[in-house]
Tab-separated table of C-alpha atoms in Angstrom:
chain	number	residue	atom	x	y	z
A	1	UNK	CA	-30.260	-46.632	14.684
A	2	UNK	CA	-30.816	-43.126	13.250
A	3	UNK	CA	-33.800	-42.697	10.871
A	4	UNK	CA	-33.599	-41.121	7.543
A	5	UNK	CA	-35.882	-39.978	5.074
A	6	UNK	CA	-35.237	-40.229	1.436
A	7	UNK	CA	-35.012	-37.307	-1.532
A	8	UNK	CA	-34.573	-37.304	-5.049
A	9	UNK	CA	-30.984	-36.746	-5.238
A	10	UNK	CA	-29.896	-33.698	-7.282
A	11	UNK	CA	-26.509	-32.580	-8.739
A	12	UNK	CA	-23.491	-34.035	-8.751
A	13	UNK	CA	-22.201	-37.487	-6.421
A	14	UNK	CA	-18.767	-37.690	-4.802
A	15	UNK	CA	-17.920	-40.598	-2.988
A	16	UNK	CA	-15.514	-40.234	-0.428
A	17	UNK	CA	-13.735	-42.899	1.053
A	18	UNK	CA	-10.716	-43.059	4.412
A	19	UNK	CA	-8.905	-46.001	4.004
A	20	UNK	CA	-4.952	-47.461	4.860
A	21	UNK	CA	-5.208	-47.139	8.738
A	22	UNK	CA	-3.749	-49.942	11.138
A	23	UNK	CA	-6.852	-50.538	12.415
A	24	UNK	CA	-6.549	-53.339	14.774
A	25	UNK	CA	-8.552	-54.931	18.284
A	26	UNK	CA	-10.766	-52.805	20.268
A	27	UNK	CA	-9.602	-53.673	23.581
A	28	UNK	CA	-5.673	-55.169	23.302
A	29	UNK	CA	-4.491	-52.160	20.661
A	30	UNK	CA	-7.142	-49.018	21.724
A	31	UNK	CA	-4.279	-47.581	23.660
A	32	UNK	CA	-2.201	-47.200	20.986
A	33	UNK	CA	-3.159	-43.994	19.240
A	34	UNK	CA	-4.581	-45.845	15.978
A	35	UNK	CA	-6.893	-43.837	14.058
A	36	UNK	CA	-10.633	-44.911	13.888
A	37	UNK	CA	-11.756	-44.358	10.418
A	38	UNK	CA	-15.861	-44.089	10.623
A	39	UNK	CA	-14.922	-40.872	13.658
A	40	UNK	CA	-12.293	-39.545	11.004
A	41	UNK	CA	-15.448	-39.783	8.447
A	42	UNK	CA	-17.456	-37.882	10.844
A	43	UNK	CA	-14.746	-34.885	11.176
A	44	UNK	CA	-14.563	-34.683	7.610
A	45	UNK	CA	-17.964	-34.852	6.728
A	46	UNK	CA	-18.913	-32.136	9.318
A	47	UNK	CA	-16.013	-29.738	8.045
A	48	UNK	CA	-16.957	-30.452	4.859
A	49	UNK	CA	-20.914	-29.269	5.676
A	50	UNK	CA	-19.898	-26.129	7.313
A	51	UNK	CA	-18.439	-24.946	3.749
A	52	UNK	CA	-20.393	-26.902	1.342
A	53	UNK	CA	-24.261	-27.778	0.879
A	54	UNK	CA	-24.260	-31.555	0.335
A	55	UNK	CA	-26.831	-34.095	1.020
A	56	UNK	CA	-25.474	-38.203	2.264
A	57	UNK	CA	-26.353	-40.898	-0.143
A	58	UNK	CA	-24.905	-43.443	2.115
A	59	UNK	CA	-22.052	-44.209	4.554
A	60	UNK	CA	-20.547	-47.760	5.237
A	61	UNK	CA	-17.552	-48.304	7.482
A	62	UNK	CA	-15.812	-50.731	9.685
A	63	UNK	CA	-16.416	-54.756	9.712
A	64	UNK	CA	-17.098	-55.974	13.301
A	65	UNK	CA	-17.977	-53.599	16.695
A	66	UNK	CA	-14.545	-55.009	18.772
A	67	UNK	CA	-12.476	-53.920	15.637
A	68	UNK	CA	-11.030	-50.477	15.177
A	69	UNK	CA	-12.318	-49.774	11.640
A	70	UNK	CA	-9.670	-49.277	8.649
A	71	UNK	CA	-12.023	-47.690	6.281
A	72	UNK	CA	-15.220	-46.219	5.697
A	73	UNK	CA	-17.064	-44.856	2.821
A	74	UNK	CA	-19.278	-42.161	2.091
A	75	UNK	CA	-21.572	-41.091	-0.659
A	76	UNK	CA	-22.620	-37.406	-1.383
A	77	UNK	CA	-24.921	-35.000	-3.943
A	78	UNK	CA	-25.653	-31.556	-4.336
A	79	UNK	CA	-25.714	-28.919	-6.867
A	80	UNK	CA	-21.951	-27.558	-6.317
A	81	UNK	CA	-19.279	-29.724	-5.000
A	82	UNK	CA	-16.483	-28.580	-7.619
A	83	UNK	CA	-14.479	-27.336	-4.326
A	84	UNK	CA	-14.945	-30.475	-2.449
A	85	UNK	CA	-11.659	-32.094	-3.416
A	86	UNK	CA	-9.999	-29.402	-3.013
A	87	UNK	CA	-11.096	-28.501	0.763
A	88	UNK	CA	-10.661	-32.676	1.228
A	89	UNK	CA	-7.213	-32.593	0.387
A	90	UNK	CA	-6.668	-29.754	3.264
A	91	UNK	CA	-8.144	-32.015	5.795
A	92	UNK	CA	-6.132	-34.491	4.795
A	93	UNK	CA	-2.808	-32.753	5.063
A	94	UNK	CA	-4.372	-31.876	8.313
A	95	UNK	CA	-5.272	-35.363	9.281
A	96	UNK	CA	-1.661	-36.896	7.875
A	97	UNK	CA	-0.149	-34.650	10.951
A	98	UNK	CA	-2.107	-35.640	13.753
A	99	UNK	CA	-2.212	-39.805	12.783
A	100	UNK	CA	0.628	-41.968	14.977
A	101	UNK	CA	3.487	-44.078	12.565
A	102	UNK	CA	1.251	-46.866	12.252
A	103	UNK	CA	-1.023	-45.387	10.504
A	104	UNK	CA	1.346	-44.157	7.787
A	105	UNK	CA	-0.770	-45.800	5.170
A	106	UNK	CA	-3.822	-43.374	5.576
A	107	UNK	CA	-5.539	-42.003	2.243
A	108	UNK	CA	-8.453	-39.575	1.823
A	109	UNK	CA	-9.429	-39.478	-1.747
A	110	UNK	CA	-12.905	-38.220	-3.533
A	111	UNK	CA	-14.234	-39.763	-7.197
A	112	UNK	CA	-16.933	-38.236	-8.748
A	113	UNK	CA	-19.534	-41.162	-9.601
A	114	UNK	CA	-22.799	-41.808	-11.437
A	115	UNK	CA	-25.512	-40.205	-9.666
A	116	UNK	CA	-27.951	-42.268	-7.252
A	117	UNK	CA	-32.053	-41.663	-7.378
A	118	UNK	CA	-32.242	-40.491	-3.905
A	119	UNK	CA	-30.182	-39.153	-1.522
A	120	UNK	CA	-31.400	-38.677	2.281
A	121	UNK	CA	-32.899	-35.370	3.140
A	122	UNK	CA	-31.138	-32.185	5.005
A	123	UNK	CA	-32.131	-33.073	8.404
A	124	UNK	CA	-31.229	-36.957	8.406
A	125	UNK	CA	-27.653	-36.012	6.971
A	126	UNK	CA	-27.031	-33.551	9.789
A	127	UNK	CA	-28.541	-35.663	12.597
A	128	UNK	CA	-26.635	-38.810	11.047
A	129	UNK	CA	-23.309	-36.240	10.455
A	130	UNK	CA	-23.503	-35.066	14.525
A	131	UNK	CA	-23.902	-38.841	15.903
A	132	UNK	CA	-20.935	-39.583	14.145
A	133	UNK	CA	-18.565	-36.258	15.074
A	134	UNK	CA	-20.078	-36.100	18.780
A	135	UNK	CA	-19.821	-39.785	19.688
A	136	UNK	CA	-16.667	-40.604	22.044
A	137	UNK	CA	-14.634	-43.214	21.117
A	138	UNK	CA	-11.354	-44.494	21.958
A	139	UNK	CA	-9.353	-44.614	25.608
A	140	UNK	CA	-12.044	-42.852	27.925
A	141	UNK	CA	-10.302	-42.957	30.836
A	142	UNK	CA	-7.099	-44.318	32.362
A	143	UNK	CA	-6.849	-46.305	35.773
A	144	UNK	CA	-6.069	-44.543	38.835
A	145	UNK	CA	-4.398	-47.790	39.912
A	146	UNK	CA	-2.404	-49.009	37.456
A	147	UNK	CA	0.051	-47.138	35.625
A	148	UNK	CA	-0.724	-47.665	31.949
A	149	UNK	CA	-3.892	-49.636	32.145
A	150	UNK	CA	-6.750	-48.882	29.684
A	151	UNK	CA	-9.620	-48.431	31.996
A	152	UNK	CA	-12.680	-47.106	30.092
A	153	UNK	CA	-12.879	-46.837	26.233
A	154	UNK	CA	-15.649	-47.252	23.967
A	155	UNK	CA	-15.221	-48.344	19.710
A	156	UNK	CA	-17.264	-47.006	16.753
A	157	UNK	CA	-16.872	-50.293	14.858
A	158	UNK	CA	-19.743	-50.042	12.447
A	159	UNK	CA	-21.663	-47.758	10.533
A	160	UNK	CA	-23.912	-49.155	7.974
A	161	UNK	CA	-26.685	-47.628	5.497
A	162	UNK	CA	-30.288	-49.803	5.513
A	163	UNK	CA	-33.635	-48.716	3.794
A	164	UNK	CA	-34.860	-46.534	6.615
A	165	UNK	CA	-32.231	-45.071	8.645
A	166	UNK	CA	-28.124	-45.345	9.497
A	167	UNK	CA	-26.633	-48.030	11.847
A	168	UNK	CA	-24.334	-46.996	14.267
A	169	UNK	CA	-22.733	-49.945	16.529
A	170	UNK	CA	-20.507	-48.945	19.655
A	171	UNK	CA	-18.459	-51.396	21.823
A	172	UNK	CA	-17.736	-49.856	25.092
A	173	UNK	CA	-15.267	-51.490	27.919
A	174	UNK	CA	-14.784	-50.956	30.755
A	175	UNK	CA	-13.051	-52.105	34.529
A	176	UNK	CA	-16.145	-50.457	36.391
A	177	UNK	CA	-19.587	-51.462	36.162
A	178	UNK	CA	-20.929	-48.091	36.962
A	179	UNK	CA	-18.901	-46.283	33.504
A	180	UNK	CA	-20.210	-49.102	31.934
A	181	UNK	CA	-24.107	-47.796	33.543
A	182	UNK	CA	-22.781	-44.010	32.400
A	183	UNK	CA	-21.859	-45.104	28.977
A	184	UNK	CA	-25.365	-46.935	28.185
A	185	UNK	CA	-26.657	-43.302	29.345
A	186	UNK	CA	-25.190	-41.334	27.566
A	187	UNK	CA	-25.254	-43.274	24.613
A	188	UNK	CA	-29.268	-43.001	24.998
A	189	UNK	CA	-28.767	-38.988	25.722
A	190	UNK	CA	-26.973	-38.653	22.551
A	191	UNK	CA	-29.236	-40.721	20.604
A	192	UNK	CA	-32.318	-39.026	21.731
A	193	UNK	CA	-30.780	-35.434	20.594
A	194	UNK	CA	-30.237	-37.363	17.064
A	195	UNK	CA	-33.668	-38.492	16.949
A	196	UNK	CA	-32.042	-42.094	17.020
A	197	UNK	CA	-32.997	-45.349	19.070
A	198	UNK	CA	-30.624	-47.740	20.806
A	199	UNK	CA	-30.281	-51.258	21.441
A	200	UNK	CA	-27.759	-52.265	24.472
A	201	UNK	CA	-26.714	-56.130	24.472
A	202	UNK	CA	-23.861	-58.575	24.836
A	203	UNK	CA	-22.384	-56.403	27.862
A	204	UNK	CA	-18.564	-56.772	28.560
A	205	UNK	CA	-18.617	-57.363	32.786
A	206	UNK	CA	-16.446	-55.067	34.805
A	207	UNK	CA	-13.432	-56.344	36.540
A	208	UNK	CA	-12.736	-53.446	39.122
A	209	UNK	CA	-8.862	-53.672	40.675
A	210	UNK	CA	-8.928	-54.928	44.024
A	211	UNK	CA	-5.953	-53.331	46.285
A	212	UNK	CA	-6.323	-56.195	49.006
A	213	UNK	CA	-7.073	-60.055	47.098
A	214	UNK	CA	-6.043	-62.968	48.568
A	215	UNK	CA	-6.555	-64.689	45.613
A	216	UNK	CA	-4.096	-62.254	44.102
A	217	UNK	CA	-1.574	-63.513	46.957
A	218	UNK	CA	-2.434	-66.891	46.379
A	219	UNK	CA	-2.051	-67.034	42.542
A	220	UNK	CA	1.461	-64.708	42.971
A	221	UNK	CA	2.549	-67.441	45.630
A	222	UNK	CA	1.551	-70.674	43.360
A	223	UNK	CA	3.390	-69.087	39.900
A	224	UNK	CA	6.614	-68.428	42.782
């Protein structure tokens, strides 16, 4: 969770929203090169910031933490955005180029939109902006065992807006217990640098390949 503060919001408000990506399962389809749409969010949103001044209203994306997420929204204000559909629709064209087949569907589209009363202040939108650019997520790490086999990978399911700060919720996998340890630190690193707190729970176990299991030999032998 990454604390905001709250402004009087000032300007103009743009909401931005990623949508028409396969999405799909955290752990059977993460290999496939689907496009997460709350880290997509994050790239846009800190391209966007380098060239515009903008404050966040709010950001909502993804349904469920073991789900790749298909779309995410994002609300912003400031006193000039006239050129933010135009540099959106660069990233776009950018984004269109990198995505795999399956996510031929993908849109990035701004709306200009009533106003809200507040708007979070300069430092909560960069801190929340950085979590969501820096964070890794996807495959992590392959095995050194078996050829094509997902070892590590971590999913930015959920991002969600409450009164007092910015949810971010993470599902991280993984075959070894101890990347499993080195993800829950560096989760914490990254959240202290954002000012953030975390919460670690409902732990996926680790299932490390065993080269010599005589279970292995004993299950082969019974399906035989």
């Amino acid at each position: 969770a990454i604390p905001v503060c709250y402004t009087e919001a000032l300007g103009a408000a743009v909401k931005i929203s990623i949508g028409g990506l396969a999405g799909g399962h955290s752990g059977a389809d993460v290999h496939r090169g689907r496009a997460n749409a709350n880290k997509l969010m994050g790239r846009v949103l800190l391209s966007l910031s380098k060239e515009l001044d903008f404050n966040l209203c709010a950001i909502e994306g993804g349904s469920k933490d073991n789900a790749i997420p298909r779309e995410c929204v994002a609300v912003v204000c400031g006193q000039d955005l006239s050129n933010l559909s135009a540099k959106a629709d660069k990233l776009k064209i950018a984004l269109t180029a990198e995505l795999c087949a399956q996510d031929a569907g993908f849109f990035l589209q701004c709306e200009e939109i009533k106003l809200p009363n507040t708007c979070m202040d300069q430092d909560s939108t960069k801190r929340v902006i950085c979590a969501m650019a820096t964070v890794a997520s996807g495959v992590l790490a392959m095995s050194n065992h078996i050829e094509g086999l997902v070892e590590y990978s971590r999913n930015l399911g959920i991002i969600r807006t409450a009164e007092d700060c910015v949810h971010l919720t993470l599902s991280s996998r993984s075959a070894i217990e101890s990347q499993l340890d080195a993800s829950i630190d560096e989760l914490d690193a990254l959240a202290a640098l954002c000012g953030a707190s975390t919460r670690h729970h409902s732990r996926y176990p680790g299932w490390s390949y065993a080269k010599q299991s005589p279970i292995r030999e004993e299950y082969l032998a019974a399906y035989a």
